[in-house]
Coordinates of C-alpha atoms in Angstrom, one line a residue:
M41 CA 0.0 0.2 0.0
A42 CA 2.7 2.6 1.0
N43 CA 4.3 1.5 -2.2
S44 CA 1.5 2.6 -4.3
I45 CA 1.1 5.6 -2.4
L46 CA 4.4 6.7 -3.2
K47 CA 4.0 6.0 -7.0
S48 CA 0.8 7.8 -6.8
I49 CA 2.8 11.2 -6.0
G50 CA 5.2 10.7 -8.8
L51 CA 8.1 8.7 -7.6
T52 CA 9.4 6.2 -10.0
G53 CA 10.1 2.6 -9.1
T54 CA 14.0 3.1 -9.3
A55 CA 13.7 6.1 -6.9
I56 CA 11.7 4.1 -4.4
T57 CA 13.9 1.3 -4.6
I58 CA 16.8 3.6 -3.8
I59 CA 14.9 5.1 -0.8
I60 CA 14.0 1.9 0.7
V61 CA 17.3 0.0 0.2
S62 CA 19.3 2.9 1.8
F63 CA 17.1 2.6 5.1
L64 CA 17.5 -1.0 5.1
Y65 CA 21.2 -1.3 4.1
T66 CA 22.3 1.6 6.3
P67 CA 23.8 0.1 9.7
V68 CA 22.0 1.1 12.6
S69 CA 25.1 1.4 14.6
F70 CA 26.5 3.8 11.8
L71 CA 23.2 6.1 12.4
I72 CA 23.6 6.0 16.1
K73 CA 27.4 6.7 16.4
K74 CA 27.5 9.4 13.6
G75 CA 24.4 11.1 14.5
G76 CA 20.7 11.7 14.1
I77 CA 18.0 13.7 15.0
F78 CA 19.2 14.5 18.6
K79 CA 22.6 16.0 17.3
D80 CA 20.8 18.3 14.7
S81 CA 18.3 19.4 17.5
F82 CA 20.9 20.4 20.2
P83 CA 23.7 21.9 18.2
L84 CA 26.8 23.1 20.2
K85 CA 27.1 26.8 21.2
T86 CA 30.4 28.6 19.8
N87 CA 31.5 32.0 20.2
F88 CA 32.4 32.7 16.5
Q89 CA 29.6 32.8 13.8
L90 CA 29.6 33.6 10.2
S91 CA 28.0 36.1 8.5
C92 CA 28.1 36.3 4.6
K93 CA 26.6 37.9 1.4
P94 CA 26.7 36.7 -2.0
I95 CA 29.2 38.1 -4.8
P96 CA 26.7 39.3 -7.1
D97 CA 28.5 39.1 -10.4
L98 CA 29.7 35.4 -9.9
P99 CA 27.7 32.6 -11.3
A100 CA 25.8 30.4 -8.7
Q101 CA 27.3 27.4 -10.5
C102 CA 30.8 28.1 -9.1
N103 CA 31.6 25.0 -7.2
D104 CA 35.6 25.7 -6.2
F105 CA 38.1 28.4 -5.9
A106 CA 41.8 29.1 -5.2
I107 CA 42.9 32.7 -4.0
H108 CA 46.1 33.9 -5.5
E109 CA 47.3 36.0 -2.6
E110 CA 50.1 37.9 -4.4
S111 CA 47.7 39.5 -6.9
S112 CA 44.6 39.6 -4.8
T113 CA 42.6 37.5 -7.1
S114 CA 40.5 34.4 -7.1
I115 CA 39.9 31.7 -9.8
Y116 CA 36.4 30.2 -9.6
T117 CA 35.6 27.0 -11.7
C118 CA 31.8 26.9 -12.3
A119 CA 30.5 23.4 -13.0
Q120 CA 26.9 22.2 -11.9
N121 CA 26.7 18.6 -12.4
S122 CA 25.9 17.0 -9.0
I123 CA 23.5 14.1 -8.5
I124 CA 21.1 16.9 -7.4
N125 CA 21.2 18.2 -10.7
F126 CA 20.7 14.7 -12.2
I127 CA 17.7 14.0 -10.1
N128 CA 16.2 17.2 -11.5
N129 CA 16.8 16.0 -15.1
N130 CA 18.8 19.3 -15.5
E131 CA 21.5 19.3 -18.1
D132 CA 25.0 19.7 -16.8
I133 CA 26.1 23.0 -17.1
Y134 CA 30.0 24.0 -17.3
L135 CA 31.0 27.8 -17.5
P136 CA 34.5 28.9 -18.3
P137 CA 36.4 29.5 -15.2
H138 CA 35.7 33.2 -13.7
L139 CA 38.3 35.6 -12.3
Y140 CA 37.3 37.9 -9.1
N141 CA 39.8 40.7 -8.2
I142 CA 39.4 41.0 -4.2
E143 CA 40.5 44.5 -4.3
T144 CA 38.4 46.1 -7.1
K145 CA 35.6 43.6 -6.5
K146 CA 35.2 43.1 -10.4
V147 CA 34.6 39.6 -12.1
S148 CA 36.0 38.7 -15.5
K149 CA 35.9 35.4 -17.6
L150 CA 39.4 34.0 -17.4
K151 CA 41.1 33.6 -20.6
I152 CA 42.3 30.3 -21.8
I153 CA 45.4 30.2 -24.0
N154 CA 47.0 27.3 -26.1
F155 CA 44.2 24.8 -24.7
P156 CA 44.0 22.0 -27.5
E157 CA 40.6 22.8 -29.5
D158 CA 39.6 19.2 -29.5
K159 CA 39.2 19.4 -25.8
K160 CA 36.0 20.7 -23.8
V161 CA 36.5 23.1 -21.0
H162 CA 34.7 21.1 -18.2
F163 CA 36.7 22.4 -15.1
K164 CA 35.4 21.4 -11.7
N165 CA 38.2 21.8 -9.2
V166 CA 41.2 24.0 -9.1
K167 CA 44.5 24.3 -7.1
L168 CA 47.4 26.9 -7.4
Y169 CA 51.1 25.9 -7.0
K170 CA 54.2 28.3 -6.8
P171 CA 57.2 26.4 -7.4
E172 CA 60.2 27.4 -5.2
E173 CA 62.6 29.9 -6.5
S174 CA 60.3 30.7 -9.3
D175 CA 58.0 33.8 -9.8
K176 CA 55.5 31.6 -11.9
T177 CA 52.2 30.4 -10.6
L178 CA 50.7 27.0 -12.0
A179 CA 46.9 26.5 -11.9
F180 CA 45.7 22.6 -12.1
F181 CA 42.3 21.6 -12.9
I182 CA 40.2 18.7 -12.9
N183 CA 38.6 18.5 -16.4
E184 CA 35.5 16.2 -16.6
D185 CA 34.9 13.9 -19.5
E186 CA 32.6 11.1 -19.8
N187 CA 35.5 9.1 -21.4
G188 CA 37.5 9.8 -18.3
N189 CA 38.6 12.8 -16.2
T190 CA 41.9 14.6 -16.6
I191 CA 44.2 16.9 -14.7
E192 CA 45.0 20.0 -16.9
K193 CA 48.2 22.1 -15.9
F194 CA 48.5 25.8 -16.8
E195 CA 50.6 28.8 -15.8
Y196 CA 48.6 31.4 -14.4
I197 CA 49.4 35.2 -15.4
P198 CA 47.2 37.3 -13.3
E199 CA 48.2 40.6 -15.0
N200 CA 46.8 39.3 -18.2
K201 CA 43.7 37.5 -16.8
E202 CA 44.9 34.4 -18.4
I203 CA 45.9 30.8 -18.0
V204 CA 48.3 29.2 -20.5
W205 CA 48.1 25.6 -21.1
K206 CA 51.2 23.6 -20.3
S207 CA 50.1 19.8 -20.2
T208 CA 47.6 17.2 -19.5
L209 CA 47.6 14.2 -17.0
K210 CA 45.3 11.4 -18.3
H211 CA 45.4 7.6 -16.9
N212 CA 42.9 4.9 -16.4
L213 CA 43.4 5.0 -12.6
I214 CA 42.2 8.6 -12.6
K215 CA 39.0 8.4 -14.7
Y216 CA 36.8 9.3 -12.0
A217 CA 39.2 12.0 -10.3
S218 CA 37.2 14.0 -7.7
D219 CA 39.8 16.0 -5.8
F220 CA 43.6 16.2 -5.6
T221 CA 46.4 17.9 -3.9
L222 CA 50.2 18.9 -5.1
V223 CA 53.4 17.6 -3.8
N224 CA 55.2 19.6 -6.3
E225 CA 54.3 20.7 -9.7
N226 CA 54.6 17.4 -11.3
D227 CA 53.7 14.9 -8.4
L228 CA 49.8 14.5 -7.4
Y229 CA 47.5 12.6 -5.2
I230 CA 44.4 12.1 -6.7
I231 CA 40.9 10.9 -5.2
N232 CA 38.6 8.7 -7.0
K233 CA 35.7 8.8 -4.9
Y234 CA 33.4 6.8 -7.1
N235 CA 34.1 3.8 -9.7
T236 CA 32.0 5.4 -12.5
N237 CA 30.9 8.7 -13.8
N238 CA 27.3 7.3 -13.9
K239 CA 25.0 9.4 -11.6
W240 CA 22.5 6.7 -11.2
M241 CA 25.4 4.3 -9.7
Q242 CA 26.8 7.2 -7.7
L243 CA 23.6 7.8 -6.1
I244 CA 23.2 4.2 -5.4
D245 CA 26.8 4.3 -3.7
N246 CA 25.5 7.2 -1.5
A247 CA 22.3 5.5 -0.6
L248 CA 24.1 2.3 0.5
V249 CA 26.9 4.1 2.1
K250 CA 29.4 2.0 0.5
S251 CA 31.6 4.2 -1.8
N252 CA 35.3 2.5 -1.8
S253 CA 37.3 5.5 -2.8
K254 CA 40.9 5.1 -4.0
I255 CA 44.1 7.5 -3.6
V256 CA 46.3 7.5 -6.7
S257 CA 49.7 8.7 -7.0
C258 CA 50.9 10.4 -10.3
D259 CA 54.2 11.7 -11.5
E260 CA 55.4 13.8 -14.0
D261 CA 55.7 11.0 -16.6
S262 CA 51.9 10.0 -16.0
I263 CA 53.1 7.0 -14.3
C264 CA 50.2 6.3 -11.9
K265 CA 49.6 3.8 -9.0
V266 CA 47.1 3.2 -6.2
V267 CA 48.5 4.1 -2.9
A268 CA 45.4 3.7 -0.8
K269 CA 42.1 2.0 -1.3
S270 CA 38.9 1.0 0.5
I271 CA 38.3 4.6 2.1
K272 CA 34.4 5.1 2.8
G273 CA 33.4 8.0 0.7
A274 CA 36.6 10.0 0.5
G275 CA 35.3 13.6 0.6
G276 CA 38.6 15.6 0.5
I277 CA 42.4 15.5 0.4
E278 CA 45.3 17.7 1.4
I279 CA 49.1 17.6 2.2
S280 CA 50.9 18.9 5.1
R281 CA 53.2 21.9 4.4
D282 CA 56.3 20.0 4.8
K283 CA 55.0 17.3 2.4
K284 CA 55.3 14.5 5.0
I285 CA 51.5 13.9 6.0
V286 CA 48.5 13.3 3.6
F287 CA 45.1 13.9 5.1
V288 CA 42.0 12.4 3.8
S289 CA 38.3 12.9 4.8
S290 CA 36.1 9.9 5.0
S291 CA 32.6 11.0 4.9
Y292 CA 30.9 7.5 5.5
S293 CA 33.2 6.7 8.7
G294 CA 33.4 10.0 10.0
T295 CA 36.8 10.2 10.2
I296 CA 40.2 12.0 8.9
L297 CA 42.8 9.6 7.9
T298 CA 46.3 10.4 8.1
Y299 CA 48.8 8.8 6.0
E300 CA 52.8 9.1 6.3
R301 CA 54.3 9.9 2.9
K302 CA 57.5 8.1 1.7
E303 CA 59.5 10.9 -0.3
L304 CA 61.1 8.3 -2.8
T305 CA 58.3 6.4 -3.8
N306 CA 55.3 8.6 -2.9
S307 CA 53.7 5.5 -1.3
L308 CA 51.5 6.1 1.8
R309 CA 51.1 4.2 5.1
L310 CA 48.1 5.0 7.3
S311 CA 49.4 6.1 10.7
Y312 CA 46.5 7.6 12.5
T313 CA 42.8 7.9 12.1
Q314 CA 41.0 10.9 13.6
N315 CA 37.5 10.1 14.8
L316 CA 35.0 13.0 14.5
D317 CA 31.9 13.8 15.9
F318 CA 30.4 14.8 12.5
I319 CA 30.5 13.9 9.0
P320 CA 33.5 15.8 7.1
G321 CA 33.5 16.9 3.5
R322 CA 36.3 18.9 1.7
L323 CA 39.6 19.6 3.4
F324 CA 41.3 22.9 3.0
Y325 CA 43.9 25.5 4.1
L326 CA 42.5 28.8 5.2
S327 CA 45.4 30.9 3.7
K328 CA 48.8 30.4 2.0
K329 CA 50.6 30.6 5.5
N330 CA 48.3 28.7 7.6
E331 CA 49.8 25.3 8.9
N332 CA 46.4 23.5 9.9
V333 CA 44.2 21.6 7.6
Y334 CA 40.3 22.6 8.1
A335 CA 37.0 20.8 7.1
F336 CA 33.4 21.6 7.3
G337 CA 31.2 18.9 7.8
Y338 CA 27.5 17.8 8.8
R339 CA 26.9 17.2 12.6
S340 CA 24.9 14.1 11.7
F341 CA 24.5 11.6 8.9
F342 CA 21.1 13.2 8.0
G343 CA 23.2 15.9 6.6
L344 CA 24.3 13.9 3.6
T345 CA 20.9 12.9 2.9
N346 CA 18.8 16.0 3.7
R347 CA 19.6 17.7 0.2
L348 CA 18.4 14.6 -1.4
F349 CA 15.4 14.2 0.4
S350 CA 14.5 18.0 -0.2
T351 CA 15.0 17.7 -3.9
F352 CA 12.8 14.6 -4.1
I353 CA 10.0 16.4 -2.3
E354 CA 10.3 19.6 -4.3
K355 CA 10.4 17.7 -7.7
F356 CA 7.7 15.1 -7.1
I357 CA 5.4 16.6 -4.5
K358 CA 6.0 20.2 -5.7
L359 CA 6.7 21.8 -2.5
D360 CA 9.2 24.2 -1.5
F361 CA 11.0 22.4 1.0
S362 CA 14.1 22.8 2.7
I363 CA 15.6 21.0 5.7
Q364 CA 18.7 22.6 7.6
S365 CA 21.3 20.6 9.3
P366 CA 23.9 22.3 11.6
L367 CA 27.2 22.6 9.9
V368 CA 30.6 22.2 11.6
L369 CA 33.8 24.1 10.9
G370 CA 37.3 22.9 12.8
K371 CA 40.8 22.0 12.3
I372 CA 43.0 18.9 12.7
V373 CA 46.3 19.8 14.8
K374 CA 49.2 18.1 16.0
N375 CA 48.6 16.6 19.4
E376 CA 51.1 18.3 22.0
G377 CA 49.8 16.5 25.1
R378 CA 51.2 13.6 26.9
N379 CA 48.9 11.0 25.1
Q380 CA 50.9 11.6 21.8
F381 CA 53.3 8.9 23.2
Y382 CA 50.5 6.5 22.9
G383 CA 50.0 7.0 19.3
V384 CA 47.4 9.9 19.7
L385 CA 49.3 12.1 16.8
F386 CA 46.5 14.6 16.1
E387 CA 43.6 16.2 17.8
W388 CA 40.2 17.8 16.3
K389 CA 39.3 21.5 17.4
T390 CA 36.0 22.7 16.7
I391 CA 35.9 26.3 15.9
M392 CA 32.1 26.9 15.1
E393 CA 28.9 25.5 14.3
L394 CA 26.7 27.5 11.8
E395 CA 23.0 27.5 13.1
G396 CA 22.0 30.9 11.9
E397 CA 21.3 32.4 8.4
L398 CA 24.1 33.2 6.3
T399 CA 22.7 35.8 4.2
N400 CA 19.8 38.2 4.7
S401 CA 18.1 36.8 1.5
N402 CA 14.4 36.1 1.2
N403 CA 15.2 33.0 -0.4
I404 CA 15.6 30.1 2.1
K405 CA 18.3 28.4 -0.2
D406 CA 20.2 31.3 -0.4
R407 CA 20.8 31.4 3.3
D408 CA 21.0 27.7 4.0
I409 CA 23.7 26.9 6.8
S410 CA 24.0 23.5 5.5
S411 CA 25.8 24.7 2.2
L412 CA 29.5 25.6 3.0
A413 CA 32.0 23.4 1.6
I414 CA 35.2 25.6 1.5
I415 CA 36.2 28.9 3.2
K416 CA 39.4 30.9 2.8
N417 CA 40.5 33.8 5.0
D418 CA 41.8 37.3 3.8
K419 CA 43.5 38.6 6.9
V420 CA 44.6 41.7 5.1
R421 CA 41.0 42.9 4.6
K422 CA 39.6 41.2 7.5
Q423 CA 37.3 39.0 5.3
S424 CA 37.0 35.5 3.9
F425 CA 35.6 33.8 0.8
G426 CA 33.1 30.8 0.9
I427 CA 31.8 28.5 -1.8
S428 CA 28.6 26.6 -1.4
W429 CA 27.2 23.0 -1.9
N430 CA 23.8 24.6 -2.6
E431 CA 23.4 24.8 -6.5
K432 CA 21.7 27.9 -6.0
T433 CA 23.9 29.9 -4.1
K434 CA 26.3 32.1 -5.3
P435 CA 29.9 32.5 -3.7
L436 CA 30.0 34.4 -0.6
V437 CA 32.1 36.8 0.9
C438 CA 32.0 36.6 4.8
N439 CA 33.5 38.2 8.0
G440 CA 37.2 37.4 8.4
F441 CA 38.7 34.8 11.2
N442 CA 40.9 35.9 14.1

């Protein structure tokens, strides 16, 4: 009977199956341990709160950014091809990368020079790297393609508002690249979060909480190898400033994994697992000089499913529906306490929980506290910049961190 009711409101058989299986398959212990209604109902109180407003001239599709502090500019990649987009039967949108001048507050499209004409510009993620003893800055992008993702390398010339193409990294092991971090201008660690670019299969992986992600190491000769695997839903990756430790967030286990890196081979050894009281997403540094790795995440497992559930309600029941899940911001730091001698190498420090409106917009989706994925600090101007998971929220400028 319940099945017939769900079908009567427009849910397809496949959608119903995914919803039912997700509740049957998800371990009860996981739901209890990593949160639920109680954690969302009683968020922690923190002194610092974030207040943001949209940057009006940047597209809502922007999904990642990197700040070039020397020129006070930011490069934004703008791609809208998430599972939410897929559920809504919307076409994937890929816009050219945009450039934002922090001082003048002007936005322009980034000029792309010498990029092969037979390649599409489907840039999703961006990282900047400045080689030692060099004045040049390199920009790296994940370029998404149905035949396999690639990493594109450019030189960034801010005064000309352009990037000049240098090379492409392509390999079967990184066909489904979702995030990466740079050891140097030639060596990278790359996350394959899923084993497919098919959105239905990704949706099932999310519903079953079984995404077995891999970490792949690649060098300047395009020689790639798997250096870590069986990670439950790898959300993000970063490397320590001294290049000795690689951090990987595991969304489905609620942990940050720390790996020791062997310099000669780039192989990784799991040295410590930091258990968290929330579900982590992307990892990032606040600024170029910052030494600690930060992460945003949902306080409970339901944060992972709220956006999917809200989308189903809006699409099939035609209600403007939104559930907000408290969001945590914190950092992982070296443990200086006595228990470091017992193998406790790092500790987690929560900075704030977002439970208020981010903006003054009348559209609840534009002030969704559950939407921030990355934030980076601009101490000079006492402000910070954020990017949103929410497909309808523009990039944000916020108050700064102390």
